[in-house]
JSON list of C-alpha atoms and ligand atoms in Angstrom, two decimals:
[
{"chain": "I", "resi": 1, "resn": "UNK", "atom": "CA", "xyz": [-132.60, -12.69, 17.08]},
{"chain": "I", "resi": 2, "resn": "UNK", "atom": "CA", "xyz": [-132.09, -13.86, 13.98]},
{"chain": "I", "resi": 3, "resn": "UNK", "atom": "CA", "xyz": [-129.05, -12.59, 11.97]},
{"chain": "I", "resi": 4, "resn": "UNK", "atom": "CA", "xyz": [-130.68, -12.66, 8.68]},
{"chain": "I", "resi": 5, "resn": "UNK", "atom": "CA", "xyz": [-133.52, -10.21, 9.93]},
{"chain": "I", "resi": 6, "resn": "UNK", "atom": "CA", "xyz": [-130.87, -7.75, 11.19]},
{"chain": "I", "resi": 7, "resn": "UNK", "atom": "CA", "xyz": [-130.31, -4.55, 8.92]},
{"chain": "I", "resi": 8, "resn": "UNK", "atom": "CA", "xyz": [-126.60, -5.01, 9.07]},
{"chain": "I", "resi": 9, "resn": "UNK", "atom": "CA", "xyz": [-124.77, -3.40, 5.77]},
{"chain": "I", "resi": 10, "resn": "UNK", "atom": "CA", "xyz": [-120.92, -4.53, 5.33]},
{"chain": "I", "resi": 11, "resn": "UNK", "atom": "CA", "xyz": [-119.52, -1.26, 4.00]},
{"chain": "I", "resi": 12, "resn": "UNK", "atom": "CA", "xyz": [-116.24, -3.33, 3.04]},
{"chain": "I", "resi": 13, "resn": "UNK", "atom": "CA", "xyz": [-112.56, -2.40, 4.27]},
{"chain": "I", "resi": 14, "resn": "UNK", "atom": "CA", "xyz": [-111.24, 1.07, 4.45]},
{"chain": "I", "resi": 15, "resn": "UNK", "atom": "CA", "xyz": [-108.32, 1.59, 2.09]},
{"chain": "I", "resi": 16, "resn": "UNK", "atom": "CA", "xyz": [-105.12, 1.37, 3.87]},
{"chain": "I", "resi": 17, "resn": "UNK", "atom": "CA", "xyz": [-102.54, 3.67, 2.17]},
{"chain": "I", "resi": 18, "resn": "UNK", "atom": "CA", "xyz": [-99.90, 6.30, 3.33]},
{"chain": "I", "resi": 19, "resn": "UNK", "atom": "CA", "xyz": [-99.17, 7.10, 6.95]},
{"chain": "I", "resi": 20, "resn": "UNK", "atom": "CA", "xyz": [-101.21, 6.27, 9.89]},
{"chain": "I", "resi": 21, "resn": "UNK", "atom": "CA", "xyz": [-102.10, 9.85, 10.36]},
{"chain": "I", "resi": 22, "resn": "UNK", "atom": "CA", "xyz": [-103.68, 9.66, 6.81]},
{"chain": "I", "resi": 23, "resn": "UNK", "atom": "CA", "xyz": [-105.39, 6.44, 7.28]},
{"chain": "I", "resi": 24, "resn": "UNK", "atom": "CA", "xyz": [-106.94, 7.95, 10.43]},
{"chain": "I", "resi": 25, "resn": "UNK", "atom": "CA", "xyz": [-108.26, 10.98, 8.79]},
{"chain": "I", "resi": 26, "resn": "UNK", "atom": "CA", "xyz": [-109.82, 8.63, 5.83]},
{"chain": "I", "resi": 27, "resn": "UNK", "atom": "CA", "xyz": [-111.51, 6.60, 8.45]},
{"chain": "I", "resi": 28, "resn": "UNK", "atom": "CA", "xyz": [-112.72, 9.88, 10.23]},
{"chain": "I", "resi": 29, "resn": "UNK", "atom": "CA", "xyz": [-114.23, 11.23, 6.92]},
{"chain": "I", "resi": 30, "resn": "UNK", "atom": "CA", "xyz": [-115.98, 7.94, 6.13]},
{"chain": "I", "resi": 31, "resn": "UNK", "atom": "CA", "xyz": [-117.26, 7.52, 9.76]},
{"chain": "I", "resi": 32, "resn": "UNK", "atom": "CA", "xyz": [-118.75, 11.10, 9.94]},
{"chain": "I", "resi": 33, "resn": "UNK", "atom": "CA", "xyz": [-120.73, 10.43, 6.48]},
{"chain": "I", "resi": 34, "resn": "UNK", "atom": "CA", "xyz": [-121.95, 7.23, 8.08]},
{"chain": "I", "resi": 35, "resn": "UNK", "atom": "CA", "xyz": [-123.24, 8.87, 11.05]},
{"chain": "I", "resi": 36, "resn": "UNK", "atom": "CA", "xyz": [-124.61, 11.92, 9.26]},
{"chain": "I", "resi": 37, "resn": "UNK", "atom": "CA", "xyz": [-126.72, 9.48, 7.10]},
{"chain": "I", "resi": 38, "resn": "UNK", "atom": "CA", "xyz": [-128.66, 8.44, 10.34]},
{"chain": "I", "resi": 39, "resn": "UNK", "atom": "CA", "xyz": [-126.81, 5.18, 10.66]},
{"chain": "I", "resi": 40, "resn": "UNK", "atom": "CA", "xyz": [-125.04, 3.38, 13.55]},
{"chain": "I", "resi": 41, "resn": "UNK", "atom": "CA", "xyz": [-121.48, 2.76, 12.36]},
{"chain": "I", "resi": 42, "resn": "UNK", "atom": "CA", "xyz": [-119.71, -0.40, 13.70]},
{"chain": "I", "resi": 43, "resn": "UNK", "atom": "CA", "xyz": [-115.93, -0.66, 13.03]},
{"chain": "I", "resi": 44, "resn": "UNK", "atom": "CA", "xyz": [-113.69, -3.68, 13.57]},
{"chain": "I", "resi": 45, "resn": "UNK", "atom": "CA", "xyz": [-110.03, -3.27, 13.86]},
{"chain": "I", "resi": 46, "resn": "UNK", "atom": "CA", "xyz": [-107.15, -5.29, 14.71]},
{"chain": "I", "resi": 47, "resn": "UNK", "atom": "CA", "xyz": [-105.57, -2.19, 16.21]},
{"chain": "I", "resi": 48, "resn": "UNK", "atom": "CA", "xyz": [-107.08, 0.13, 18.94]},
{"chain": "I", "resi": 49, "resn": "UNK", "atom": "CA", "xyz": [-105.48, 3.34, 17.09]},
{"chain": "I", "resi": 50, "resn": "UNK", "atom": "CA", "xyz": [-108.69, 3.22, 14.71]},
{"chain": "I", "resi": 51, "resn": "UNK", "atom": "CA", "xyz": [-110.71, 4.64, 17.67]},
{"chain": "I", "resi": 52, "resn": "UNK", "atom": "CA", "xyz": [-108.88, 7.77, 17.43]},
{"chain": "I", "resi": 53, "resn": "UNK", "atom": "CA", "xyz": [-110.34, 8.24, 13.82]},
{"chain": "I", "resi": 54, "resn": "UNK", "atom": "CA", "xyz": [-113.58, 7.41, 14.67]},
{"chain": "I", "resi": 55, "resn": "UNK", "atom": "CA", "xyz": [-113.95, 9.63, 18.14]},
{"chain": "I", "resi": 56, "resn": "UNK", "atom": "CA", "xyz": [-112.70, 12.67, 16.27]},
{"chain": "I", "resi": 57, "resn": "UNK", "atom": "CA", "xyz": [-115.68, 12.33, 14.20]},
{"chain": "I", "resi": 58, "resn": "UNK", "atom": "CA", "xyz": [-118.03, 12.65, 17.02]},
{"chain": "I", "resi": 59, "resn": "UNK", "atom": "CA", "xyz": [-118.93, 15.75, 19.36]},
{"chain": "I", "resi": 60, "resn": "UNK", "atom": "CA", "xyz": [-120.99, 15.47, 22.73]},
{"chain": "I", "resi": 61, "resn": "UNK", "atom": "CA", "xyz": [-120.58, 11.82, 22.93]},
{"chain": "I", "resi": 62, "resn": "UNK", "atom": "CA", "xyz": [-119.65, 9.72, 25.97]},
{"chain": "I", "resi": 63, "resn": "UNK", "atom": "CA", "xyz": [-116.72, 7.60, 24.79]},
{"chain": "I", "resi": 64, "resn": "UNK", "atom": "CA", "xyz": [-116.71, 4.52, 26.77]},
{"chain": "I", "resi": 65, "resn": "UNK", "atom": "CA", "xyz": [-113.61, 2.31, 26.51]},
{"chain": "I", "resi": 66, "resn": "UNK", "atom": "CA", "xyz": [-113.26, -1.34, 27.68]},
{"chain": "I", "resi": 67, "resn": "UNK", "atom": "CA", "xyz": [-109.53, -2.24, 27.80]},
{"chain": "I", "resi": 68, "resn": "UNK", "atom": "CA", "xyz": [-106.92, -3.42, 30.20]},
{"chain": "I", "resi": 69, "resn": "UNK", "atom": "CA", "xyz": [-104.78, -0.44, 29.43]},
{"chain": "I", "resi": 70, "resn": "UNK", "atom": "CA", "xyz": [-105.24, 3.35, 29.65]},
{"chain": "I", "resi": 71, "resn": "UNK", "atom": "CA", "xyz": [-103.82, 3.83, 26.22]},
{"chain": "I", "resi": 72, "resn": "UNK", "atom": "CA", "xyz": [-102.20, 7.21, 27.81]},
{"chain": "I", "resi": 73, "resn": "UNK", "atom": "CA", "xyz": [-98.43, 7.27, 27.39]},
{"chain": "I", "resi": 74, "resn": "UNK", "atom": "CA", "xyz": [-97.31, 10.52, 25.96]},
{"chain": "I", "resi": 75, "resn": "UNK", "atom": "CA", "xyz": [-95.26, 8.31, 23.28]},
{"chain": "I", "resi": 76, "resn": "UNK", "atom": "CA", "xyz": [-94.37, 4.89, 22.52]},
{"chain": "I", "resi": 77, "resn": "UNK", "atom": "CA", "xyz": [-91.35, 3.52, 20.62]},
{"chain": "I", "resi": 78, "resn": "UNK", "atom": "CA", "xyz": [-90.88, 6.86, 19.56]},
{"chain": "I", "resi": 79, "resn": "UNK", "atom": "CA", "xyz": [-94.49, 7.45, 18.24]},
{"chain": "I", "resi": 80, "resn": "UNK", "atom": "CA", "xyz": [-96.80, 9.88, 19.41]},
{"chain": "I", "resi": 81, "resn": "UNK", "atom": "CA", "xyz": [-99.76, 8.49, 17.86]},
{"chain": "I", "resi": 82, "resn": "UNK", "atom": "CA", "xyz": [-100.10, 4.99, 18.32]},
{"chain": "I", "resi": 83, "resn": "UNK", "atom": "CA", "xyz": [-102.33, 2.12, 20.41]},
{"chain": "I", "resi": 84, "resn": "UNK", "atom": "CA", "xyz": [-100.63, 3.18, 23.53]},
{"chain": "I", "resi": 85, "resn": "UNK", "atom": "CA", "xyz": [-100.95, 6.89, 23.14]},
{"chain": "I", "resi": 86, "resn": "UNK", "atom": "CA", "xyz": [-104.17, 7.70, 21.31]},
{"chain": "I", "resi": 87, "resn": "UNK", "atom": "CA", "xyz": [-106.70, 8.06, 24.17]},
{"chain": "I", "resi": 88, "resn": "UNK", "atom": "CA", "xyz": [-104.13, 10.82, 25.65]},
{"chain": "I", "resi": 89, "resn": "UNK", "atom": "CA", "xyz": [-103.96, 12.62, 22.21]},
{"chain": "I", "resi": 90, "resn": "UNK", "atom": "CA", "xyz": [-108.06, 12.66, 22.10]},
{"chain": "I", "resi": 91, "resn": "UNK", "atom": "CA", "xyz": [-108.30, 13.83, 25.65]},
{"chain": "I", "resi": 92, "resn": "UNK", "atom": "CA", "xyz": [-105.46, 16.40, 25.11]},
{"chain": "I", "resi": 93, "resn": "UNK", "atom": "CA", "xyz": [-107.85, 17.78, 22.05]},
{"chain": "I", "resi": 94, "resn": "UNK", "atom": "CA", "xyz": [-111.38, 17.41, 23.44]},
{"chain": "I", "resi": 95, "resn": "UNK", "atom": "CA", "xyz": [-111.06, 17.44, 27.20]},
{"chain": "I", "resi": 96, "resn": "UNK", "atom": "CA", "xyz": [-111.46, 14.58, 29.78]},
{"chain": "I", "resi": 97, "resn": "UNK", "atom": "CA", "xyz": [-115.05, 14.89, 30.49]},
{"chain": "I", "resi": 98, "resn": "UNK", "atom": "CA", "xyz": [-116.54, 12.57, 27.79]},
{"chain": "I", "resi": 99, "resn": "UNK", "atom": "CA", "xyz": [-114.21, 9.75, 28.66]},
{"chain": "I", "resi": 100, "resn": "UNK", "atom": "CA", "xyz": [-114.38, 6.91, 30.73]},
{"chain": "I", "resi": 101, "resn": "UNK", "atom": "CA", "xyz": [-112.03, 3.81, 30.79]},
{"chain": "I", "resi": 102, "resn": "UNK", "atom": "CA", "xyz": [-113.24, 0.32, 32.18]},
{"chain": "I", "resi": 103, "resn": "UNK", "atom": "CA", "xyz": [-111.50, -2.92, 33.08]},
{"chain": "I", "resi": 104, "resn": "UNK", "atom": "CA", "xyz": [-107.96, -0.83, 33.48]},
{"chain": "I", "resi": 105, "resn": "UNK", "atom": "CA", "xyz": [-105.68, -3.21, 35.21]},
{"chain": "I", "resi": 106, "resn": "UNK", "atom": "CA", "xyz": [-101.88, -2.34, 33.69]},
{"chain": "I", "resi": 107, "resn": "UNK", "atom": "CA", "xyz": [-100.91, 1.08, 33.80]},
{"chain": "I", "resi": 108, "resn": "UNK", "atom": "CA", "xyz": [-97.65, 3.07, 34.10]},
{"chain": "I", "resi": 109, "resn": "UNK", "atom": "CA", "xyz": [-96.58, 5.93, 36.18]},
{"chain": "I", "resi": 110, "resn": "UNK", "atom": "CA", "xyz": [-96.90, 8.85, 33.22]},
{"chain": "I", "resi": 111, "resn": "UNK", "atom": "CA", "xyz": [-100.36, 7.41, 32.65]},
{"chain": "I", "resi": 112, "resn": "UNK", "atom": "CA", "xyz": [-101.34, 7.76, 36.30]},
{"chain": "I", "resi": 113, "resn": "UNK", "atom": "CA", "xyz": [-99.90, 11.38, 36.29]},
{"chain": "I", "resi": 114, "resn": "UNK", "atom": "CA", "xyz": [-101.89, 12.33, 33.34]},
{"chain": "I", "resi": 115, "resn": "UNK", "atom": "CA", "xyz": [-105.16, 10.87, 34.77]},
{"chain": "I", "resi": 116, "resn": "UNK", "atom": "CA", "xyz": [-104.60, 12.85, 37.83]},
{"chain": "I", "resi": 117, "resn": "UNK", "atom": "CA", "xyz": [-103.95, 15.88, 36.21]},
{"chain": "I", "resi": 118, "resn": "UNK", "atom": "CA", "xyz": [-106.76, 15.64, 33.67]},
{"chain": "I", "resi": 119, "resn": "UNK", "atom": "CA", "xyz": [-109.35, 13.85, 36.11]},
{"chain": "I", "resi": 120, "resn": "UNK", "atom": "CA", "xyz": [-110.06, 11.19, 34.10]},
{"chain": "I", "resi": 121, "resn": "UNK", "atom": "CA", "xyz": [-112.48, 8.60, 35.09]},
{"chain": "I", "resi": 122, "resn": "UNK", "atom": "CA", "xyz": [-111.54, 5.01, 34.92]},
{"chain": "I", "resi": 123, "resn": "UNK", "atom": "CA", "xyz": [-112.52, 1.67, 36.78]},
{"chain": "I", "resi": 124, "resn": "UNK", "atom": "CA", "xyz": [-109.59, -0.56, 37.57]},
{"chain": "I", "resi": 125, "resn": "UNK", "atom": "CA", "xyz": [-111.36, -3.89, 38.49]},
{"chain": "I", "resi": 126, "resn": "UNK", "atom": "CA", "xyz": [-114.53, -5.88, 38.06]},
{"chain": "I", "resi": 127, "resn": "UNK", "atom": "CA", "xyz": [-114.55, -8.10, 41.06]},
{"chain": "I", "resi": 128, "resn": "UNK", "atom": "CA", "xyz": [-117.81, -9.78, 41.69]},
{"chain": "I", "resi": 129, "resn": "UNK", "atom": "CA", "xyz": [-118.94, -7.16, 44.12]},
{"chain": "I", "resi": 130, "resn": "UNK", "atom": "CA", "xyz": [-117.68, -4.25, 42.01]},
{"chain": "I", "resi": 131, "resn": "UNK", "atom": "CA", "xyz": [-119.83, -5.44, 39.16]},
{"chain": "I", "resi": 132, "resn": "UNK", "atom": "CA", "xyz": [-122.92, -5.16, 40.75]},
{"chain": "I", "resi": 133, "resn": "UNK", "atom": "CA", "xyz": [-122.28, -1.80, 42.39]},
{"chain": "I", "resi": 134, "resn": "UNK", "atom": "CA", "xyz": [-121.41, -0.58, 39.10]},
{"chain": "I", "resi": 135, "resn": "UNK", "atom": "CA", "xyz": [-124.72, -2.10, 37.08]},
{"chain": "I", "resi": 136, "resn": "UNK", "atom": "CA", "xyz": [-126.71, -0.79, 40.04]},
{"chain": "I", "resi": 137, "resn": "UNK", "atom": "CA", "xyz": [-125.88, 2.78, 40.38]},
{"chain": "I", "resi": 138, "resn": "UNK", "atom": "CA", "xyz": [-122.36, 3.73, 40.56]},
{"chain": "I", "resi": 139, "resn": "UNK", "atom": "CA", "xyz": [-119.95, 5.20, 38.20]},
{"chain": "I", "resi": 140, "resn": "UNK", "atom": "CA", "xyz": [-121.31, 4.02, 34.92]},
{"chain": "I", "resi": 141, "resn": "UNK", "atom": "CA", "xyz": [-124.72, 5.31, 35.35]},
{"chain": "I", "resi": 142, "resn": "UNK", "atom": "CA", "xyz": [-123.56, 8.83, 36.64]},
{"chain": "I", "resi": 143, "resn": "UNK", "atom": "CA", "xyz": [-121.10, 9.01, 33.90]},
{"chain": "I", "resi": 144, "resn": "UNK", "atom": "CA", "xyz": [-123.95, 8.16, 31.04]},
{"chain": "I", "resi": 145, "resn": "UNK", "atom": "CA", "xyz": [-126.44, 10.34, 32.64]},
{"chain": "I", "resi": 146, "resn": "UNK", "atom": "CA", "xyz": [-124.98, 13.25, 31.11]},
{"chain": "I", "resi": 147, "resn": "UNK", "atom": "CA", "xyz": [-125.11, 11.79, 27.64]},
{"chain": "I", "resi": 148, "resn": "UNK", "atom": "CA", "xyz": [-127.73, 10.88, 24.85]},
{"chain": "I", "resi": 149, "resn": "UNK", "atom": "CA", "xyz": [-125.11, 8.89, 22.53]},
{"chain": "I", "resi": 150, "resn": "UNK", "atom": "CA", "xyz": [-122.21, 6.52, 23.51]},
{"chain": "I", "resi": 151, "resn": "UNK", "atom": "CA", "xyz": [-119.19, 5.56, 21.38]},
{"chain": "I", "resi": 152, "resn": "UNK", "atom": "CA", "xyz": [-118.24, 2.25, 22.75]},
{"chain": "I", "resi": 153, "resn": "UNK", "atom": "CA", "xyz": [-114.83, 0.65, 22.37]},
{"chain": "I", "resi": 154, "resn": "UNK", "atom": "CA", "xyz": [-113.63, -2.67, 23.31]},
{"chain": "I", "resi": 155, "resn": "UNK", "atom": "CA", "xyz": [-109.79, -3.55, 23.53]},
{"chain": "I", "resi": 156, "resn": "UNK", "atom": "CA", "xyz": [-110.11, -7.60, 23.54]},
{"chain": "I", "resi": 157, "resn": "UNK", "atom": "CA", "xyz": [-107.43, -7.61, 26.31]},
{"chain": "I", "resi": 158, "resn": "UNK", "atom": "CA", "xyz": [-110.16, -6.38, 28.51]},
{"chain": "I", "resi": 159, "resn": "UNK", "atom": "CA", "xyz": [-111.36, -9.92, 28.72]},
{"chain": "I", "resi": 160, "resn": "UNK", "atom": "CA", "xyz": [-109.34, -12.43, 30.84]},
{"chain": "I", "resi": 161, "resn": "UNK", "atom": "CA", "xyz": [-106.28, -14.02, 29.06]},
{"chain": "I", "resi": 162, "resn": "UNK", "atom": "CA", "xyz": [-108.06, -17.63, 29.64]},
{"chain": "I", "resi": 163, "resn": "UNK", "atom": "CA", "xyz": [-110.85, -16.20, 27.31]},
{"chain": "I", "resi": 164, "resn": "UNK", "atom": "CA", "xyz": [-108.84, -14.31, 24.77]},
{"chain": "I", "resi": 165, "resn": "UNK", "atom": "CA", "xyz": [-105.18, -15.10, 24.85]},
{"chain": "I", "resi": 166, "resn": "UNK", "atom": "CA", "xyz": [-104.29, -14.00, 21.57]},
{"chain": "I", "resi": 167, "resn": "UNK", "atom": "CA", "xyz": [-103.76, -10.42, 21.99]},
{"chain": "I", "resi": 168, "resn": "UNK", "atom": "CA", "xyz": [-100.70, -8.10, 21.97]},
{"chain": "I", "resi": 169, "resn": "UNK", "atom": "CA", "xyz": [-100.56, -7.17, 25.57]},
{"chain": "I", "resi": 170, "resn": "UNK", "atom": "CA", "xyz": [-102.44, -9.91, 27.71]},
{"chain": "I", "resi": 171, "resn": "UNK", "atom": "CA", "xyz": [-103.09, -8.86, 31.63]},
{"chain": "I", "resi": 172, "resn": "UNK", "atom": "CA", "xyz": [-104.36, -11.31, 33.93]},
{"chain": "I", "resi": 173, "resn": "UNK", "atom": "CA", "xyz": [-107.79, -10.87, 36.10]},
{"chain": "I", "resi": 174, "resn": "UNK", "atom": "CA", "xyz": [-109.61, -9.81, 33.31]},
{"chain": "I", "resi": 175, "resn": "UNK", "atom": "CA", "xyz": [-113.24, -9.67, 32.59]},
{"chain": "I", "resi": 176, "resn": "UNK", "atom": "CA", "xyz": [-115.39, -12.77, 32.01]},
{"chain": "I", "resi": 177, "resn": "UNK", "atom": "CA", "xyz": [-117.38, -12.66, 28.75]},
{"chain": "I", "resi": 178, "resn": "UNK", "atom": "CA", "xyz": [-120.48, -12.79, 30.94]},
{"chain": "I", "resi": 179, "resn": "UNK", "atom": "CA", "xyz": [-119.73, -9.71, 32.75]},
{"chain": "I", "resi": 180, "resn": "UNK", "atom": "CA", "xyz": [-118.53, -7.84, 29.72]},
{"chain": "I", "resi": 181, "resn": "UNK", "atom": "CA", "xyz": [-121.91, -8.77, 27.92]},
{"chain": "I", "resi": 182, "resn": "UNK", "atom": "CA", "xyz": [-123.96, -8.02, 30.99]},
{"chain": "I", "resi": 183, "resn": "UNK", "atom": "CA", "xyz": [-122.52, -4.63, 31.20]},
{"chain": "I", "resi": 184, "resn": "UNK", "atom": "CA", "xyz": [-122.85, -3.86, 27.50]},
{"chain": "I", "resi": 185, "resn": "UNK", "atom": "CA", "xyz": [-126.42, -4.85, 27.78]},
{"chain": "I", "resi": 186, "resn": "UNK", "atom": "CA", "xyz": [-126.73, -2.33, 30.94]},
{"chain": "I", "resi": 187, "resn": "UNK", "atom": "CA", "xyz": [-125.08, 0.24, 28.77]},
{"chain": "I", "resi": 188, "resn": "UNK", "atom": "CA", "xyz": [-127.49, -0.36, 25.79]},
{"chain": "I", "resi": 189, "resn": "UNK", "atom": "CA", "xyz": [-130.39, 0.14, 28.29]},
{"chain": "I", "resi": 190, "resn": "UNK", "atom": "CA", "xyz": [-129.02, 3.38, 29.61]},
{"chain": "I", "resi": 191, "resn": "UNK", "atom": "CA", "xyz": [-128.47, 5.23, 26.49]},
{"chain": "L", "resi": 1, "resn": "MN", "atom": "MN1", "xyz": [-105.31, -2.71, 25.63]}
]
């Protein structure tokens, strides 16, 4: 496709002012307005916490997160709401059935306890064989079959550090861009 032909509108930057909570609430309001106008929002951050504002504007939507980390700590550096905790906060308020995390390969015990208690679905690796299992018939297909819409979020650290080294917490054995793009194509075709 030619990008010039795409119907993309750049709405500019969200005004960032005040506390993290205030900014996330403002993002939620803007996101809600875009969704209700019938458009498809695309949000670019530099910080994964923004997903908290976006997902809070949505109901009955599958949330698929590509990330090396679960982001399900109870608190991080004294903060209850941060890039390391926001998924836990979302699941606490919305329940775990709408959430699936993919590419996970660095976790801590408190996150594993939470995942087990809340029955959160996640896929820890995408080896060559796993990848073909998943695109053919397994976890992603089963998960998506219950939903008409998907909120997709990608933390760049889901990619292997050899492709995306400039992330905050790089973890070896990540996805290649080819596998990520194939998975995204598959997800788009399923929804
Ligand atoms: Mn991450």
